Coordinates of C-alpha atoms in Angstrom, one line a residue:
Chain U
M1 CA 227.3 113.7 115.4
K2 CA 228.5 110.8 113.4
F3 CA 226.5 109.9 110.3
V4 CA 228.1 106.5 109.7
L5 CA 226.2 103.3 109.4
D6 CA 227.0 100.6 111.9
A7 CA 228.2 97.1 111.0
E8 CA 224.6 95.6 111.1
Q9 CA 223.2 98.4 108.9
R10 CA 226.0 98.0 106.4
L11 CA 225.4 94.2 106.3
F12 CA 221.7 94.8 105.8
G13 CA 222.4 97.1 102.9
E14 CA 224.9 94.8 101.3
T15 CA 222.5 91.9 101.7
L16 CA 219.7 93.8 99.9
N17 CA 222.2 94.8 97.2
K18 CA 223.1 91.2 96.6
L19 CA 219.5 90.0 96.8
L20 CA 218.4 92.6 94.2
A21 CA 221.5 92.1 92.0
G22 CA 220.7 88.3 91.8
A23 CA 217.0 88.7 91.3
G24 CA 216.9 90.0 87.7
T25 CA 215.5 93.3 88.8
P26 CA 215.6 95.1 85.4
G27 CA 213.4 92.5 84.0
A28 CA 210.9 93.0 86.8
V29 CA 211.0 96.7 86.2
R30 CA 210.2 96.3 82.5
A31 CA 207.4 93.8 83.2
W32 CA 205.9 96.2 85.8
A33 CA 206.0 99.0 83.2
A34 CA 204.2 96.7 80.7
G35 CA 201.4 96.1 83.3
D36 CA 202.6 92.7 84.5
P37 CA 203.2 93.2 88.2
E38 CA 204.0 89.5 89.1
P39 CA 207.8 89.6 88.9
G40 CA 207.7 92.8 90.9
R41 CA 205.4 91.3 93.5
A42 CA 207.8 88.4 93.8
L43 CA 210.6 90.8 94.4
W44 CA 208.4 92.6 96.9
R45 CA 207.9 89.3 98.8
S46 CA 211.6 88.6 99.0
L47 CA 212.3 92.2 100.2
A48 CA 209.6 91.7 102.9
E49 CA 211.3 88.4 103.9
A50 CA 214.5 90.3 104.2
G51 CA 212.6 92.6 106.6
V52 CA 212.3 95.8 104.6
F53 CA 208.7 96.7 105.1
A54 CA 208.7 95.6 108.8
L55 CA 211.0 98.6 109.4
A56 CA 208.1 100.9 109.0
V57 CA 205.6 98.9 111.0
P58 CA 205.6 99.1 114.8
E59 CA 206.7 96.0 116.8
A60 CA 203.2 95.7 118.3
A61 CA 201.7 95.3 114.9
G62 CA 204.1 92.6 113.8
G63 CA 206.9 94.8 112.5
A64 CA 210.4 95.8 113.7
G65 CA 210.0 99.6 113.6
P66 CA 209.9 102.3 113.3
L67 CA 213.6 102.2 112.3
P68 CA 214.2 105.2 110.0
V69 CA 217.9 104.8 109.7
E70 CA 217.5 101.2 108.5
L71 CA 214.7 102.3 106.3
V72 CA 216.9 104.8 104.4
T73 CA 219.6 102.2 104.2
A74 CA 217.1 99.9 102.5
F75 CA 215.6 102.5 100.3
H76 CA 219.1 103.5 99.1
E77 CA 219.4 99.9 97.8
L78 CA 215.9 99.9 96.3
G79 CA 216.8 103.0 94.4
R80 CA 220.1 101.5 93.3
H81 CA 218.3 98.6 91.7
A82 CA 215.3 100.7 90.4
V83 CA 212.9 98.4 92.2
P84 CA 209.3 99.1 91.0
G85 CA 206.2 99.6 93.0
P86 CA 204.7 101.9 95.5
L87 CA 207.6 101.5 97.9
A88 CA 207.7 104.9 99.6
E89 CA 203.8 104.9 99.5
T90 CA 203.6 101.6 101.4
V91 CA 206.0 102.8 104.0
A92 CA 204.2 106.1 104.3
A93 CA 200.9 104.2 104.6
A94 CA 202.3 102.1 107.4
E95 CA 203.2 105.3 109.2
L96 CA 199.8 106.7 108.7
L97 CA 198.0 103.6 109.9
A98 CA 200.4 103.1 112.8
R99 CA 199.6 106.7 114.0
L100 CA 195.9 106.2 113.6
G101 CA 196.2 102.9 115.4
D102 CA 197.8 104.7 118.3
G103 CA 194.9 107.1 118.4
A104 CA 196.4 110.2 119.9
G105 CA 200.1 110.7 120.7
L106 CA 200.9 112.7 117.7
G107 CA 202.8 115.5 119.3
S108 CA 206.2 114.7 117.9
G109 CA 206.6 117.8 115.9
H110 CA 205.0 116.8 112.7
E111 CA 203.5 119.7 110.8
D112 CA 199.9 119.6 109.9
F113 CA 199.3 118.4 106.4
E114 CA 197.8 121.5 105.0
D115 CA 200.9 123.5 105.8
R116 CA 203.0 120.9 104.0
A117 CA 200.6 120.8 101.1
S118 CA 201.0 124.5 100.6
G119 CA 204.6 123.7 99.7
H120 CA 203.4 122.0 96.5
E121 CA 205.1 123.3 93.4
D122 CA 202.1 124.9 91.9
S123 CA 200.8 126.3 95.1
E124 CA 201.6 129.7 96.3
D125 CA 199.0 130.0 99.1
R126 CA 201.6 129.4 101.8
A127 CA 200.3 132.3 103.8
S128 CA 196.8 130.8 103.8
G129 CA 197.9 127.5 105.2
H130 CA 195.5 126.5 108.0
E131 CA 196.8 126.6 111.5
D132 CA 195.6 123.5 113.2
S133 CA 196.9 123.7 116.7
E134 CA 193.5 123.2 118.1
D135 CA 192.9 120.1 116.1
R136 CA 196.2 118.7 117.2
A137 CA 195.3 119.5 120.8
S138 CA 192.1 117.5 120.5
G139 CA 194.1 114.3 119.8
G140 CA 192.5 111.3 118.3
G141 CA 189.1 112.7 117.9
S142 CA 186.5 110.4 116.3
S143 CA 189.0 108.4 114.3
G144 CA 190.4 106.2 117.0
D145 CA 188.3 103.1 116.5
H146 CA 188.1 102.9 112.8
G147 CA 191.7 103.9 112.5
G148 CA 192.6 101.1 114.9
E149 CA 190.7 98.5 112.9
L150 CA 192.3 99.6 109.7
A151 CA 195.8 99.5 111.3
A152 CA 195.2 96.1 112.9
A153 CA 194.0 94.7 109.6
W154 CA 196.7 96.1 107.3
L155 CA 199.9 96.7 109.3
P156 CA 200.8 93.0 109.8
R157 CA 200.2 92.4 106.1
I158 CA 202.4 95.3 105.2
A159 CA 205.2 94.0 107.4
E160 CA 205.1 90.5 105.9
G161 CA 204.9 91.8 102.4
A162 CA 201.4 90.5 101.7
A163 CA 200.0 94.0 101.1
V164 CA 201.1 96.5 98.6
V165 CA 199.6 99.9 99.5
S166 CA 199.3 103.0 97.4
L167 CA 198.6 106.3 98.9
A168 CA 197.6 109.7 97.6
L169 CA 198.1 112.8 99.8
P170 CA 196.8 115.6 97.6
P171 CA 197.9 118.1 96.7
A172 CA 201.5 117.2 97.4
V173 CA 201.1 113.6 96.3
P174 CA 198.2 114.0 93.9
Y175 CA 198.2 110.5 92.3
A176 CA 198.1 107.0 93.7
L177 CA 201.2 105.3 92.3
D178 CA 200.7 101.8 90.9
A179 CA 197.2 101.7 92.3
D180 CA 196.2 98.9 89.9
A181 CA 198.8 96.6 91.4
A182 CA 198.0 97.6 95.0
D183 CA 196.0 95.7 97.5
L184 CA 194.8 98.9 99.2
V185 CA 194.6 102.4 97.9
L186 CA 194.3 105.2 100.5
V187 CA 193.5 108.8 100.0
V188 CA 193.7 111.5 102.6
D189 CA 191.6 114.6 101.9
G190 CA 191.9 117.1 104.7
D191 CA 190.5 115.4 107.8
E192 CA 189.3 112.3 105.9
L193 CA 191.0 109.1 105.1
R194 CA 189.3 107.1 102.4
A195 CA 189.9 103.8 100.8
A196 CA 189.8 104.5 97.1
V197 CA 189.5 102.8 93.8
P198 CA 191.9 103.6 91.0
G199 CA 190.6 105.8 88.2
T200 CA 192.4 106.6 85.0
V201 CA 196.1 106.0 84.5
R202 CA 198.3 109.0 83.8
T203 CA 201.6 109.0 81.9
S204 CA 204.6 109.3 84.1
L205 CA 208.1 110.3 83.1
D206 CA 209.0 106.8 84.3
P207 CA 207.0 104.1 82.6
A208 CA 207.5 101.8 85.6
R209 CA 205.6 104.4 87.7
R210 CA 201.9 104.0 86.9
L211 CA 200.1 107.0 88.2
F212 CA 196.4 106.8 88.9
S213 CA 193.9 109.5 89.7
V214 CA 191.7 108.1 92.4
E215 CA 187.9 108.0 92.7
A216 CA 186.2 108.6 96.0
G217 CA 185.5 105.5 98.0
T218 CA 184.0 105.2 101.5
A219 CA 185.2 107.4 104.3
P220 CA 186.0 105.0 107.1
V221 CA 188.1 107.4 109.2
S222 CA 187.8 111.1 109.8
G223 CA 188.9 113.6 112.3
P224 CA 191.9 115.9 113.1
A225 CA 194.1 112.9 113.9
V226 CA 193.9 111.9 110.2
R227 CA 195.4 115.2 109.2
A228 CA 198.2 114.9 111.7
A229 CA 198.9 111.3 110.8
A230 CA 199.0 112.2 107.1
G231 CA 201.6 114.8 107.9
A232 CA 203.8 112.2 109.6
A233 CA 203.2 109.9 106.7
F234 CA 204.2 112.5 104.2
D235 CA 207.5 113.1 106.0
L236 CA 208.4 109.4 106.1
G237 CA 207.4 108.9 102.5
A238 CA 209.5 111.9 101.4
L239 CA 212.4 110.6 103.4
A240 CA 212.1 107.2 101.8
C241 CA 211.9 108.8 98.4
A242 CA 215.0 110.9 99.2
A243 CA 217.0 107.8 100.1
Q244 CA 215.7 106.1 97.0
L245 CA 216.9 109.0 94.9
A246 CA 220.3 108.9 96.5
G247 CA 220.5 105.2 95.5
V248 CA 219.3 105.9 91.9
G249 CA 222.0 108.6 91.6
R250 CA 224.6 106.3 93.0
R251 CA 223.8 103.7 90.5
L252 CA 223.8 106.1 87.6
L253 CA 227.2 107.4 88.7
E254 CA 228.5 103.8 89.0
V255 CA 227.4 102.8 85.5
T256 CA 228.5 106.0 84.0
V257 CA 232.0 105.8 85.5
E258 CA 232.2 102.3 84.2
Y259 CA 231.1 103.3 80.7
A260 CA 233.5 106.3 80.6
G261 CA 236.3 103.9 81.4
T262 CA 235.5 101.5 78.5
R263 CA 234.1 103.8 75.8
R264 CA 237.1 105.0 73.7
Q265 CA 237.2 108.1 71.6
F266 CA 240.2 109.9 70.0
G267 CA 242.3 106.9 71.0
R268 CA 241.6 106.8 74.7
P269 CA 238.8 106.2 77.2
I270 CA 236.5 109.2 77.4
G271 CA 236.8 109.1 81.2
G272 CA 240.4 110.3 80.6
F273 CA 239.2 113.7 79.4
Q274 CA 239.1 116.3 82.0
A275 CA 235.7 117.7 81.0
V276 CA 234.1 114.3 81.5
K277 CA 236.0 113.7 84.8
H278 CA 234.7 117.0 86.1
Q279 CA 231.1 116.2 85.3
L280 CA 231.4 112.9 87.1
A281 CA 233.2 114.5 90.1
D282 CA 230.4 117.1 90.4
V283 CA 227.8 114.2 90.6
L284 CA 229.9 112.5 93.2
V285 CA 230.1 115.7 95.3
A286 CA 226.3 116.2 95.0
L287 CA 225.6 112.6 96.1
E288 CA 228.1 112.9 99.0
Y289 CA 226.4 116.1 100.2
A290 CA 223.0 114.5 100.0
R291 CA 224.0 111.4 102.0
P292 CA 224.5 113.0 105.4
L293 CA 221.3 115.0 104.9
V294 CA 219.4 111.8 104.3
H295 CA 221.0 110.1 107.3
G296 CA 220.6 113.2 109.5
A297 CA 216.9 113.4 108.6
A298 CA 216.5 109.7 109.6
L299 CA 218.1 110.4 112.9
A300 CA 215.8 113.4 113.4
Y301 CA 212.7 111.1 113.3
G302 CA 210.4 112.0 116.2
S303 CA 212.1 115.3 116.8
P304 CA 210.6 118.7 116.1
D305 CA 213.1 119.2 113.3
F306 CA 212.1 116.1 111.4
S307 CA 210.0 117.8 108.8
R308 CA 212.6 120.4 108.1
D309 CA 215.4 117.8 107.8
V310 CA 213.4 115.6 105.6
S311 CA 212.8 118.5 103.2
A312 CA 216.5 119.4 103.2
A313 CA 217.3 115.7 102.4
K314 CA 214.7 115.4 99.7
A315 CA 215.8 118.6 98.0
A316 CA 219.5 117.7 98.0
A317 CA 218.9 114.1 97.0
S318 CA 216.6 115.2 94.1
D319 CA 219.2 117.6 92.8
A320 CA 222.0 115.0 93.1
A321 CA 220.1 112.3 91.4
Y322 CA 218.9 114.6 88.7
A323 CA 222.4 115.8 88.1
A324 CA 223.5 112.1 88.0
A325 CA 220.8 111.4 85.4
R326 CA 221.7 114.3 83.2
T327 CA 225.4 113.5 83.3
A328 CA 224.7 109.8 82.7
L329 CA 222.7 110.7 79.7
Q330 CA 225.3 113.0 78.3
V331 CA 228.3 110.8 79.0
H332 CA 226.6 107.8 77.5
G333 CA 225.8 109.7 74.3
A334 CA 223.2 108.3 72.0
I335 CA 223.1 104.9 73.8
G336 CA 222.0 106.7 76.9
Y337 CA 218.4 107.3 75.7
T338 CA 218.0 103.9 74.3
D339 CA 215.0 102.3 75.9
E340 CA 216.4 98.7 75.8
Y341 CA 219.6 99.8 77.5
D342 CA 219.3 99.5 81.3
P343 CA 220.6 102.9 82.4
S344 CA 217.4 104.3 80.9
L345 CA 215.5 102.7 83.9
W346 CA 217.4 104.9 86.3
I347 CA 217.6 108.0 84.2
R348 CA 213.8 108.2 84.0
K349 CA 213.3 107.2 87.6
A350 CA 215.6 110.0 88.8
R351 CA 213.5 112.6 86.9
A352 CA 210.2 111.1 88.2
L353 CA 211.2 110.7 91.8
R354 CA 212.6 114.3 91.8
S355 CA 209.0 115.6 91.6
A356 CA 207.4 112.9 93.6
W357 CA 206.7 113.5 97.3
G358 CA 207.1 117.2 96.8
S359 CA 209.3 119.0 94.3
P360 CA 212.8 120.4 95.3
A361 CA 211.3 123.9 95.2
A362 CA 208.5 122.9 97.6
H363 CA 210.9 121.3 100.0
R364 CA 213.3 124.3 99.9
A365 CA 210.3 126.5 100.7
R366 CA 209.5 124.3 103.6
V367 CA 213.1 124.5 104.9
L368 CA 213.0 128.3 104.5
S369 CA 209.7 128.7 106.3
R370 CA 211.0 126.4 109.1
L371 CA 214.2 128.4 109.5
T372 CA 212.6 131.9 109.3
G373 CA 209.7 130.6 111.5
D374 CA 212.3 129.5 114.1
R375 CA 214.0 132.9 114.0
E376 CA 210.7 134.7 114.4
S377 CA 209.7 132.7 117.4
A378 CA 213.2 133.2 118.9
E379 CA 212.9 136.9 118.7
Chain M
M1 CA 222.6 67.2 116.1
N2 CA 225.6 69.2 116.8
I3 CA 226.7 70.7 113.5
V4 CA 229.9 72.7 113.0
V5 CA 230.2 74.6 109.8
C6 CA 233.7 75.8 108.8
V7 CA 233.8 79.2 107.1
K8 CA 236.7 81.1 105.7
Q9 CA 237.1 84.8 105.0
V10 CA 238.7 85.3 101.6
P11 CA 239.6 88.4 99.6
D12 CA 236.8 89.5 97.3
T13 CA 237.3 87.7 94.0
A14 CA 236.0 90.8 92.3
T15 CA 239.0 92.9 93.5
E16 CA 242.7 92.5 92.7
R17 CA 244.3 90.1 95.0
K18 CA 247.9 90.5 96.1
L19 CA 250.7 88.7 97.9
R20 CA 252.7 90.5 100.6
S21 CA 256.2 91.4 99.7
D22 CA 257.6 90.6 103.2
D23 CA 256.6 87.0 103.8
K24 CA 254.9 86.2 100.5
T25 CA 251.6 85.3 102.0
L26 CA 248.2 86.6 100.9
D27 CA 247.8 90.3 101.6
R28 CA 244.5 90.1 103.5
D29 CA 244.4 93.9 104.1
A30 CA 244.7 94.7 100.4
A31 CA 241.2 93.6 99.5
D32 CA 237.8 93.5 101.1
G33 CA 237.2 90.3 103.0
V34 CA 234.1 88.3 102.1
V35 CA 232.7 84.9 103.1
N36 CA 234.2 82.2 100.8
E37 CA 231.3 81.7 98.4
L38 CA 231.2 77.9 98.8
D39 CA 231.0 78.3 102.5
E40 CA 227.7 80.1 102.2
Y41 CA 226.3 76.9 100.7
A42 CA 227.8 74.9 103.6
V43 CA 226.1 77.3 106.1
E44 CA 222.8 76.9 104.3
E45 CA 223.1 73.1 104.3
A46 CA 224.0 73.1 108.0
L47 CA 220.9 75.3 108.7
R48 CA 218.6 73.1 106.6
L49 CA 219.9 70.0 108.4
K50 CA 219.3 71.7 111.7
E51 CA 215.8 72.7 110.7
A52 CA 215.0 69.2 109.7
H53 CA 216.6 67.3 112.6
G54 CA 217.0 69.8 115.4
G55 CA 220.3 70.6 117.2
E56 CA 222.4 73.6 116.8
V57 CA 224.9 75.1 114.3
T58 CA 228.2 76.4 115.3
V59 CA 230.3 78.5 113.0
L60 CA 234.1 77.8 113.1
T61 CA 236.5 80.1 111.5
M62 CA 240.3 80.6 111.6
G63 CA 241.6 83.9 110.6
P64 CA 242.7 87.4 111.7
D65 CA 240.4 89.7 113.8
K66 CA 238.7 91.0 110.8
A67 CA 237.3 87.5 110.0
S68 CA 234.7 88.4 112.6
D69 CA 232.7 90.0 109.7
T70 CA 232.5 86.6 108.2
I71 CA 231.3 85.1 111.5
R72 CA 228.7 87.8 111.7
K73 CA 227.4 87.0 108.3
A74 CA 227.0 83.3 109.1
L75 CA 225.3 84.1 112.4
A76 CA 223.0 86.5 110.6
M77 CA 222.0 83.6 108.3
G78 CA 220.9 81.7 111.3
A79 CA 223.8 79.8 112.9
D80 CA 223.5 79.7 116.7
K81 CA 227.0 80.5 117.9
A82 CA 230.6 80.8 116.7
V83 CA 234.2 79.9 117.6
H84 CA 236.8 82.2 116.2
L85 CA 240.3 80.7 116.1
V86 CA 242.6 83.7 116.1
D87 CA 246.3 83.8 116.9
D88 CA 249.3 85.4 115.2
A89 CA 251.0 82.0 115.5
L90 CA 248.5 80.7 112.9
H91 CA 249.5 83.2 110.2
G92 CA 250.8 81.6 107.1
S93 CA 249.6 78.0 107.9
D94 CA 249.3 75.7 104.9
A95 CA 246.6 73.2 104.5
L96 CA 248.3 70.7 106.8
G97 CA 248.7 73.3 109.5
T98 CA 245.2 74.6 109.1
S99 CA 243.7 71.1 109.3
H100 CA 245.7 70.4 112.5
A101 CA 244.5 73.7 114.1
L102 CA 240.8 73.1 113.0
A103 CA 240.9 69.4 114.1
Q104 CA 242.2 70.3 117.5
T105 CA 239.5 72.9 117.9
L106 CA 236.8 70.5 116.7
K107 CA 238.0 67.9 119.2
K108 CA 237.7 70.5 121.9
I109 CA 234.2 71.9 121.0
G110 CA 232.7 68.5 119.9
F111 CA 230.6 67.7 116.8
D112 CA 228.3 65.2 115.2
L113 CA 228.8 66.6 111.7
V114 CA 231.3 69.0 110.2
V115 CA 230.2 70.8 107.0
L116 CA 232.6 72.7 104.7
G117 CA 232.6 74.3 101.3
S118 CA 234.6 72.1 98.9
E119 CA 237.3 74.7 98.4
S120 CA 238.2 78.3 99.1
T121 CA 238.5 80.8 96.3
D122 CA 241.9 82.0 97.6
A123 CA 244.0 78.9 98.2
R124 CA 241.9 76.5 96.2
T125 CA 243.5 73.4 97.6
G126 CA 240.2 71.6 98.2
V127 CA 241.9 69.2 100.5
L128 CA 240.8 70.5 103.9
A129 CA 237.7 68.3 104.3
A130 CA 239.7 65.1 103.6
M131 CA 242.6 66.2 105.9
L132 CA 240.1 67.0 108.7
A133 CA 238.4 63.7 108.4
E134 CA 241.7 61.9 108.6
R135 CA 242.9 63.9 111.6
L136 CA 239.6 63.4 113.4
N137 CA 239.5 59.7 112.4
V138 CA 235.9 60.0 111.0
P139 CA 234.4 59.3 107.6
Q140 CA 234.8 61.9 104.8
L141 CA 231.9 62.6 102.4
T142 CA 233.2 65.1 100.0
F143 CA 231.8 67.1 97.0
A144 CA 228.2 66.5 98.1
N145 CA 225.4 67.9 96.0
K146 CA 222.8 66.2 98.3
V147 CA 223.0 65.3 102.0
E148 CA 220.6 63.1 103.9
V149 CA 220.8 62.4 107.6
N150 CA 218.7 59.6 109.1
G151 CA 219.4 59.0 112.8
S152 CA 223.1 58.3 113.0
A153 CA 223.4 57.4 109.3
I154 CA 224.4 60.0 106.7
A155 CA 224.3 59.6 102.9
I156 CA 225.4 61.9 100.2
Q157 CA 225.5 62.2 96.5
R158 CA 229.1 62.8 95.6
V159 CA 229.5 64.7 92.3
T160 CA 231.8 63.0 89.8
D161 CA 232.8 63.7 86.2
Y162 CA 230.2 61.1 85.1
G163 CA 227.3 61.8 87.4
Y164 CA 227.4 61.0 91.1
D165 CA 228.3 58.4 93.6
K166 CA 226.2 57.5 96.5
V167 CA 228.3 57.5 99.6
E168 CA 227.1 56.4 103.1
A169 CA 228.6 56.6 106.5
S170 CA 227.7 57.0 110.1
L171 CA 228.0 60.1 112.2
P172 CA 230.2 61.7 113.3
A173 CA 231.5 62.7 109.9
V174 CA 232.9 65.4 107.7
V175 CA 231.0 66.6 104.7
S176 CA 232.1 69.1 102.0
V177 CA 229.5 70.6 99.6
V178 CA 229.4 71.9 96.1
E179 CA 227.5 74.9 94.9
K180 CA 224.8 72.9 93.3
I181 CA 223.5 71.7 96.6
N182 CA 221.2 74.5 97.6
E183 CA 220.4 78.2 97.3
P184 CA 221.9 80.1 100.2
R185 CA 219.5 82.3 102.0
Y186 CA 220.0 86.0 102.5
P187 CA 220.2 87.2 106.0
S188 CA 217.1 89.1 107.1
F189 CA 217.1 92.2 109.1
K190 CA 215.9 90.2 112.1
G191 CA 218.6 87.7 111.6
I192 CA 221.3 90.4 111.4
M193 CA 220.0 92.0 114.6
A194 CA 219.8 88.6 116.4
A195 CA 223.4 87.8 115.4
K196 CA 224.6 90.7 117.5
K197 CA 223.5 88.8 120.7
K198 CA 224.9 85.4 119.7
P199 CA 228.0 84.2 121.5
V200 CA 231.3 84.2 119.7
E201 CA 234.1 82.4 121.5
K202 CA 237.7 83.5 120.7
L203 CA 240.3 80.8 121.0
G204 CA 244.1 81.0 120.7
V205 CA 246.6 78.3 119.9
A206 CA 247.1 77.4 123.5
D207 CA 243.3 77.4 124.3
A208 CA 242.6 74.8 121.6
E209 CA 245.7 72.7 122.5
I210 CA 247.2 73.3 119.1
D211 CA 250.8 72.2 118.6
A212 CA 252.5 75.5 117.7
A213 CA 255.2 73.5 115.9
Q214 CA 252.7 72.2 113.4
V215 CA 251.1 75.6 112.4
G216 CA 252.3 78.9 111.0
L217 CA 254.4 80.0 108.1
A218 CA 257.6 78.4 109.5
S219 CA 256.0 75.0 109.7
S220 CA 254.5 75.1 106.3
W221 CA 255.5 72.2 104.0
S222 CA 255.0 74.4 101.0
E223 CA 256.9 77.6 100.6
V224 CA 256.5 80.5 98.2
T225 CA 260.0 81.4 97.1
D226 CA 259.2 84.0 94.6
F227 CA 256.2 85.5 92.7
A228 CA 255.6 87.9 89.9
A229 CA 252.6 89.4 88.2
A230 CA 251.4 87.5 85.2
P231 CA 253.0 89.0 82.2
P232 CA 250.6 90.8 79.9
R233 CA 249.7 88.7 76.9
A234 CA 252.0 89.3 74.0
A235 CA 250.4 90.5 70.8
G236 CA 249.7 87.7 68.4
T237 CA 251.4 87.4 65.0
I238 CA 249.1 88.5 62.2
V239 CA 249.5 86.6 59.0
K240 CA 248.2 88.2 55.9
D241 CA 246.8 85.7 53.6
E242 CA 248.4 86.2 50.2
G243 CA 247.3 82.9 48.8
D244 CA 249.7 81.0 51.2
G245 CA 247.7 81.4 54.4
G246 CA 247.1 77.6 54.6
A247 CA 250.8 76.8 54.3
K248 CA 251.7 79.5 56.9
A249 CA 249.1 78.1 59.4
A250 CA 250.5 74.6 58.9
D251 CA 254.0 75.9 59.4
F252 CA 252.9 77.5 62.7
L253 CA 251.2 74.3 63.9
A254 CA 254.3 72.3 62.9
S255 CA 256.6 74.7 64.8
K256 CA 254.5 74.0 67.9
K257 CA 254.6 70.3 67.2
F258 CA 250.9 70.0 66.7
I259 CA 251.3 68.5 63.3

């Protein structure tokens, strides 16, 4: 299989890169962190105009999707420019609503959410994960109508960039990101999907990620279909986050290589020293390993292997971006942890995104359980 | 209104640009090709005129096969179709040769208005709009930072050192634009996908009835006989001020005949 983007996908990525480079994105990130979402919302609107959010919204609901390969192409650029906001959350919410809008038709191999949730870092109750085959068999259940209304109301707005949606899928995604700046906050609790109101704000490793605990709202949709749709939403959110991480890592490598080429010590650029070169080369290798996993997972969308491939991609991209952040910090020296210096935006985002949408350990565990599960069923 | 916008693929200004050692022309394979920046403003202006007055926008480019990337970009921005003038015989054409080739093509495909960027970042002659207008025998309205079309009348603001001139003419005409004229749009995903299905007509020298004796490297009036990399800047002379700094500075200026 060939994991190479075609000319249109490359042009789309380049276009987003230029758009974001020319839009004063670091300023929008800082404003966002300071509680002023307006520059970030403006950025959000131009991204929607470019077609980013439509990629996750079905054509029938005013979108162009689902187009997972284009989505990871876009999210790579969003990460590369440290774009703030509940990006993966909005895309995951679109997937959730689209599936609820469809009613049934959830048999594309997405694991049930409880199983996924058991992969959460702090959770060791993998063995007790519920088996929900009967729920899945029952299809849409009672959720169809409400879910359809919700989907019809919000999907077109997501596609056109008019709606910023935050989403919590506890326990794997326990907090609603940037809930104060979102037009809709959704929480899935088991079989129930609730619109929620933001509670207290929590401190994140990345100040531009404002995490909110959520307070129970109404329960407009419930039933087994919610659980299945939440599983699909988790997978797409984790994939988007993986692509974002790859972009964050790429940017950190770019700025660090540039810095190592200009910063001089002992009479020559520090990039000329082998020990520095090796560190940077290791980051490049990690990023290059993560890339085909991200693209491969996008291609697996809709197949029974999607969940497994997303986890492999998320684990690899997290490791690569984190390595990029550590190396960037070290190679930059003291300037690296300076708040006013732009690389700090990416360094902190890499660490925060690493644990968002499932930690690397949780995703590795899910890959393992999928692989051993496959072997058991083959025997 | 039938608008033709001329775009050129140029080597990325952010990369090192080279000349070829064999025929001393620009080495187009040595650098990534990008749309000439000013041409993006031309495409944007053409699209805005179309949106205001109706009609269609045709992209015209002359260049090797890989210039199709540039066509795709312009189509993704919203142009309707494209003509790609591609022929080995065109390689090495100077501004006169290029203007002949483009004029012949424009005569063939027809136009009400031709829009160009005011210069390219590689050759930087800035004369193509004027040459085209002359060859096509239509008015030239160059260095426009504002274009208004009203029926068959066209008026522009022509940027000058002291402000701007108002220039009016009637269509058909040739307009060149400066970067202050607008803010080029970014192609959307929809636009990029739609561009795949838009027609691109490839024409050779014979198809466009171009006189082969007027184009190509051999017919160029200008010739590159030799070239060399710019020498690195020599280190400056450092004068230590020992009370006579003023006199030394004056001596230096005198030696350069400044005083």
